[in-house]
């Protein structure tokens, strides 16, 4: 089966610019997660969707980050405006059950 | 979810067993132990999980002590492809599709 797809794989922007990341989960997976992974640290949850509803966005910096999951399938994560500290890998994951989450390859964002 | 403690790094010779420890002394009775790994430039990958009995699959074995305060992930015949960061995560069961809380993990270096 196809895995979780993410694009782009790499992005370099200047601070104060905006950027968007796209995720296509595994077909049939109702739960979708966005994680942020700063270099040298483990991934940290930004937002979790169940179908197209938000389950947990308590750690999402809502003044600059937004996410949506239209029709309960694909999802987009946006940062506007970006800061230097947003440089990280943004990982998308999906799951069918609570036993296992499937991660995409991530998008590496560099903010200069 | 209970906190976990893992050594920051370990080395293992290729072909030998890699034994990765994890301490979770505050684990509750309904919390599972999960292991994920992250190979360089990839998203995390599920390995195995268990509640109190030892578990084995095609990738690894999970040994949980009788008091459940610690566990060991065993890769029986480590290869160079097993070089990765290994995360031990404790997670409450029956809470739906909750996100994972990652620590810093153990960086396993398999030496030729």
GROMACS .gro file of C-alpha atoms in nm:
model
  224
    1UNK     CA    1   0.000   0.000   0.000
    2UNK     CA    2   0.114   0.355  -0.064
    3UNK     CA    3   0.258   0.538   0.233
    4UNK     CA    4   0.200   0.889   0.362
    5UNK     CA    5   0.300   1.142   0.098
    6UNK     CA    6   0.435   1.487   0.176
    7UNK     CA    7   0.548   1.777  -0.036
    8UNK     CA    8   0.767   1.960  -0.078
    9UNK     CA    9   1.059   1.765   0.071
   10UNK     CA   10   1.268   2.077   0.123
   11UNK     CA   11   1.186   2.445   0.147
   12UNK     CA   12   1.401   2.750   0.212
   13UNK     CA   13   1.233   3.082   0.287
   14UNK     CA   14   1.320   3.412   0.446
   15UNK     CA   15   1.175   3.515   0.778
   16UNK     CA   16   0.837   3.683   0.758
   17UNK     CA   17   0.750   3.493   0.441
   18UNK     CA   18   0.472   3.237   0.429
   19UNK     CA   19   0.495   2.868   0.347
   20UNK     CA   20   0.257   2.574   0.307
   21UNK     CA   21   0.309   2.202   0.338
   22UNK     CA   22   0.087   1.932   0.195
   23UNK     CA   23   0.012   1.583   0.325
   24UNK     CA   24  -0.178   1.293   0.171
   25UNK     CA   25  -0.241   1.019   0.430
   26UNK     CA   26  -0.280   0.648   0.370
   27UNK     CA   27  -0.616   0.575   0.211
   28UNK     CA   28  -0.885   0.510   0.469
   29UNK     CA   29  -0.692   0.652   0.766
   30UNK     CA   30  -0.929   0.880   0.953
   31UNK     CA   31  -0.670   1.026   1.190
   32UNK     CA   32  -0.403   1.263   1.067
   33UNK     CA   33  -0.125   1.429   1.268
   34UNK     CA   34   0.123   1.708   1.204
   35UNK     CA   35   0.443   1.698   1.410
   36UNK     CA   36   0.731   1.945   1.428
   37UNK     CA   37   1.081   1.806   1.479
   38UNK     CA   38   1.359   2.047   1.566
   39UNK     CA   39   1.713   1.923   1.505
   40UNK     CA   40   1.829   1.690   1.781
   41UNK     CA   41   1.485   1.652   1.939
   42UNK     CA   42   1.198   1.408   1.907
   43UNK     CA   43   0.887   1.505   1.710
   44UNK     CA   44   0.632   1.723   1.886
   45UNK     CA   45   0.263   1.722   1.799
   46UNK     CA   46   0.125   2.038   1.642
   47UNK     CA   47  -0.227   1.929   1.550
   48UNK     CA   48  -0.437   1.614   1.525
   49UNK     CA   49  -0.740   1.566   1.300
   50UNK     CA   50  -1.009   1.301   1.316
   51UNK     CA   51  -1.166   1.302   0.969
   52UNK     CA   52  -1.192   1.677   0.904
   53UNK     CA   53  -1.237   1.781   1.267
   54UNK     CA   54  -0.962   1.902   1.499
   55UNK     CA   55  -0.901   1.673   1.799
   56UNK     CA   56  -0.601   1.848   1.953
   57UNK     CA   57  -0.434   2.173   1.854
   58UNK     CA   58  -0.317   2.275   2.200
   59UNK     CA   59   0.048   2.302   2.092
   60UNK     CA   60  -0.014   2.480   1.762
   61UNK     CA   61   0.111   2.844   1.765
   62UNK     CA   62  -0.216   2.977   1.633
   63UNK     CA   63  -0.091   3.329   1.577
   64UNK     CA   64   0.119   3.205   1.286
   65UNK     CA   65   0.035   2.840   1.216
   66UNK     CA   66  -0.286   2.711   1.062
   67UNK     CA   67  -0.395   2.375   0.931
   68UNK     CA   68  -0.691   2.232   0.754
   69UNK     CA   69  -0.809   1.895   0.635
   70UNK     CA   70  -1.071   1.934   0.371
   71UNK     CA   71  -1.305   1.642   0.303
   72UNK     CA   72  -1.122   1.439   0.568
   73UNK     CA   73  -0.840   1.335   0.336
   74UNK     CA   74  -0.550   1.566   0.238
   75UNK     CA   75  -0.420   1.825   0.478
   76UNK     CA   76  -0.230   2.151   0.452
   77UNK     CA   77  -0.017   2.314   0.721
   78UNK     CA   78   0.063   2.682   0.676
   79UNK     CA   79   0.303   2.918   0.850
   80UNK     CA   80   0.252   3.291   0.811
   81UNK     CA   81   0.475   3.476   0.887
   82UNK     CA   82   0.768   3.241   0.943
   83UNK     CA   83   1.028   3.297   1.214
   84UNK     CA   84   1.383   3.168   1.238
   85UNK     CA   85   1.280   2.925   1.514
   86UNK     CA   86   1.034   2.757   1.276
   87UNK     CA   87   1.329   2.588   1.103
   88UNK     CA   88   1.252   2.220   1.151
   89UNK     CA   89   1.125   1.906   0.984
   90UNK     CA   90   0.747   1.893   0.958
   91UNK     CA   91   0.617   1.538   0.972
   92UNK     CA   92   0.273   1.417   0.877
   93UNK     CA   93   0.140   1.087   1.011
   94UNK     CA   94  -0.183   0.895   0.978
   95UNK     CA   95  -0.340   0.607   1.164
   96UNK     CA   96  -0.625   0.364   1.141
   97UNK     CA   97  -0.596   0.230   1.493
   98UNK     CA   98  -0.422   0.340   1.809
   99UNK     CA   99  -0.155   0.076   1.771
  100UNK     CA  100   0.049   0.221   1.492
  101UNK     CA  101   0.107   0.556   1.327
  102UNK     CA  102   0.253   0.578   0.978
  103UNK     CA  103   0.481   0.872   0.910
  104UNK     CA  104   0.565   1.047   0.589
  105UNK     CA  105   0.923   1.145   0.497
  106UNK     CA  106   0.877   1.501   0.624
  107UNK     CA  107   0.939   1.847   0.487
  108UNK     CA  108   1.262   2.015   0.593
  109UNK     CA  109   1.204   2.389   0.636
  110UNK     CA  110   1.491   2.634   0.663
  111UNK     CA  111   1.407   2.992   0.756
  112UNK     CA  112   1.686   3.242   0.689
  113UNK     CA  113   0.140   0.946   2.988
  114UNK     CA  114   0.435   0.820   3.192
  115UNK     CA  115   0.782   0.959   3.125
  116UNK     CA  116   1.060   0.739   2.989
  117UNK     CA  117   1.437   0.747   3.031
  118UNK     CA  118   1.672   0.615   2.766
  119UNK     CA  119   2.050   0.631   2.723
  120UNK     CA  120   2.139   0.898   2.466
  121UNK     CA  121   2.357   0.669   2.256
  122UNK     CA  122   2.472   0.310   2.213
  123UNK     CA  123   2.701   0.118   1.982
  124UNK     CA  124   2.655  -0.235   1.855
  125UNK     CA  125   2.862  -0.459   1.629
  126UNK     CA  126   2.700  -0.574   1.309
  127UNK     CA  127   2.550  -0.921   1.343
  128UNK     CA  128   2.528  -0.900   1.720
  129UNK     CA  129   2.215  -0.843   1.925
  130UNK     CA  130   2.134  -0.483   2.011
  131UNK     CA  131   1.967  -0.442   2.349
  132UNK     CA  132   1.811  -0.100   2.402
  133UNK     CA  133   1.690  -0.026   2.756
  134UNK     CA  134   1.408   0.201   2.863
  135UNK     CA  135   1.308   0.303   3.212
  136UNK     CA  136   0.944   0.389   3.280
  137UNK     CA  137   0.920   0.362   3.657
  138UNK     CA  138   0.595   0.564   3.681
  139UNK     CA  139   0.403   0.355   3.429
  140UNK     CA  140   0.038   0.290   3.510
  141UNK     CA  141  -0.145  -0.038   3.478
  142UNK     CA  142  -0.325   0.058   3.159
  143UNK     CA  143  -0.024   0.208   2.979
  144UNK     CA  144   0.143   0.031   2.689
  145UNK     CA  145   0.510   0.050   2.593
  146UNK     CA  146   0.569   0.144   2.229
  147UNK     CA  147   0.892   0.152   2.032
  148UNK     CA  148   0.950   0.357   1.719
  149UNK     CA  149   1.271   0.424   1.532
  150UNK     CA  150   1.381   0.703   1.302
  151UNK     CA  151   1.642   0.642   1.038
  152UNK     CA  152   1.827   0.950   0.919
  153UNK     CA  153   1.614   1.176   0.695
  154UNK     CA  154   1.306   0.957   0.732
  155UNK     CA  155   0.992   0.973   0.942
  156UNK     CA  156   0.960   0.754   1.252
  157UNK     CA  157   0.868   0.391   1.197
  158UNK     CA  158   0.665   0.173   1.432
  159UNK     CA  159   0.853  -0.131   1.564
  160UNK     CA  160   0.656  -0.304   1.836
  161UNK     CA  161   0.440  -0.247   2.144
  162UNK     CA  162   0.332  -0.441   2.452
  163UNK     CA  163   0.144  -0.420   2.780
  164UNK     CA  164   0.303  -0.674   3.015
  165UNK     CA  165   0.386  -0.986   2.821
  166UNK     CA  166   0.696  -1.017   2.607
  167UNK     CA  167   0.628  -0.954   2.241
  168UNK     CA  168   0.808  -1.056   1.923
  169UNK     CA  169   0.758  -0.968   1.560
  170UNK     CA  170   0.966  -0.981   1.247
  171UNK     CA  171   1.162  -0.672   1.345
  172UNK     CA  172   1.234  -0.709   1.714
  173UNK     CA  173   1.150  -0.848   2.057
  174UNK     CA  174   1.019  -0.648   2.349
  175UNK     CA  175   1.097  -0.767   2.701
  176UNK     CA  176   0.900  -0.596   2.980
  177UNK     CA  177   1.002  -0.659   3.341
  178UNK     CA  178   0.750  -0.814   3.573
  179UNK     CA  179   0.700  -0.488   3.764
  180UNK     CA  180   0.671  -0.309   3.427
  181UNK     CA  181   0.908  -0.035   3.539
  182UNK     CA  182   1.151  -0.101   3.257
  183UNK     CA  183   1.175  -0.271   2.921
  184UNK     CA  184   1.431  -0.373   2.662
  185UNK     CA  185   1.402  -0.369   2.286
  186UNK     CA  186   1.610  -0.642   2.128
  187UNK     CA  187   1.724  -0.641   1.767
  188UNK     CA  188   1.853  -1.000   1.741
  189UNK     CA  189   2.102  -0.954   1.455
  190UNK     CA  190   2.175  -0.587   1.404
  191UNK     CA  191   2.265  -0.467   1.055
  192UNK     CA  192   2.400  -0.134   0.936
  193UNK     CA  193   2.044  -0.047   0.828
  194UNK     CA  194   1.939  -0.057   1.194
  195UNK     CA  195   2.145   0.256   1.266
  196UNK     CA  196   1.878   0.500   1.384
  197UNK     CA  197   1.731   0.685   1.680
  198UNK     CA  198   1.507   0.455   1.884
  199UNK     CA  199   1.221   0.602   2.084
  200UNK     CA  200   1.052   0.432   2.379
  201UNK     CA  201   0.704   0.576   2.439
  202UNK     CA  202   0.453   0.496   2.710
  203UNK     CA  203   0.094   0.553   2.618
  204UNK     CA  204  -0.242   0.511   2.785
  205UNK     CA  205  -0.462   0.247   2.630
  206UNK     CA  206  -0.820   0.305   2.530
  207UNK     CA  207  -0.784   0.678   2.472
  208UNK     CA  208  -0.856   0.676   2.106
  209UNK     CA  209  -0.609   0.778   1.844
  210UNK     CA  210  -0.388   0.998   2.056
  211UNK     CA  211  -0.066   1.147   1.933
  212UNK     CA  212   0.271   1.012   2.044
  213UNK     CA  213   0.488   1.198   2.296
  214UNK     CA  214   0.848   1.152   2.187
  215UNK     CA  215   1.151   1.199   2.412
  216UNK     CA  216   1.506   1.231   2.283
  217UNK     CA  217   1.551   0.858   2.223
  218UNK     CA  218   1.864   0.645   2.195
  219UNK     CA  219   2.092   0.690   1.898
  220UNK     CA  220   2.205   0.339   1.799
  221UNK     CA  221   2.516   0.317   1.584
  222UNK     CA  222   2.575  -0.026   1.430
  223UNK     CA  223   2.945  -0.070   1.357
  224UNK     CA  224   3.074  -0.288   1.069
   0.00000   0.00000   0.00000
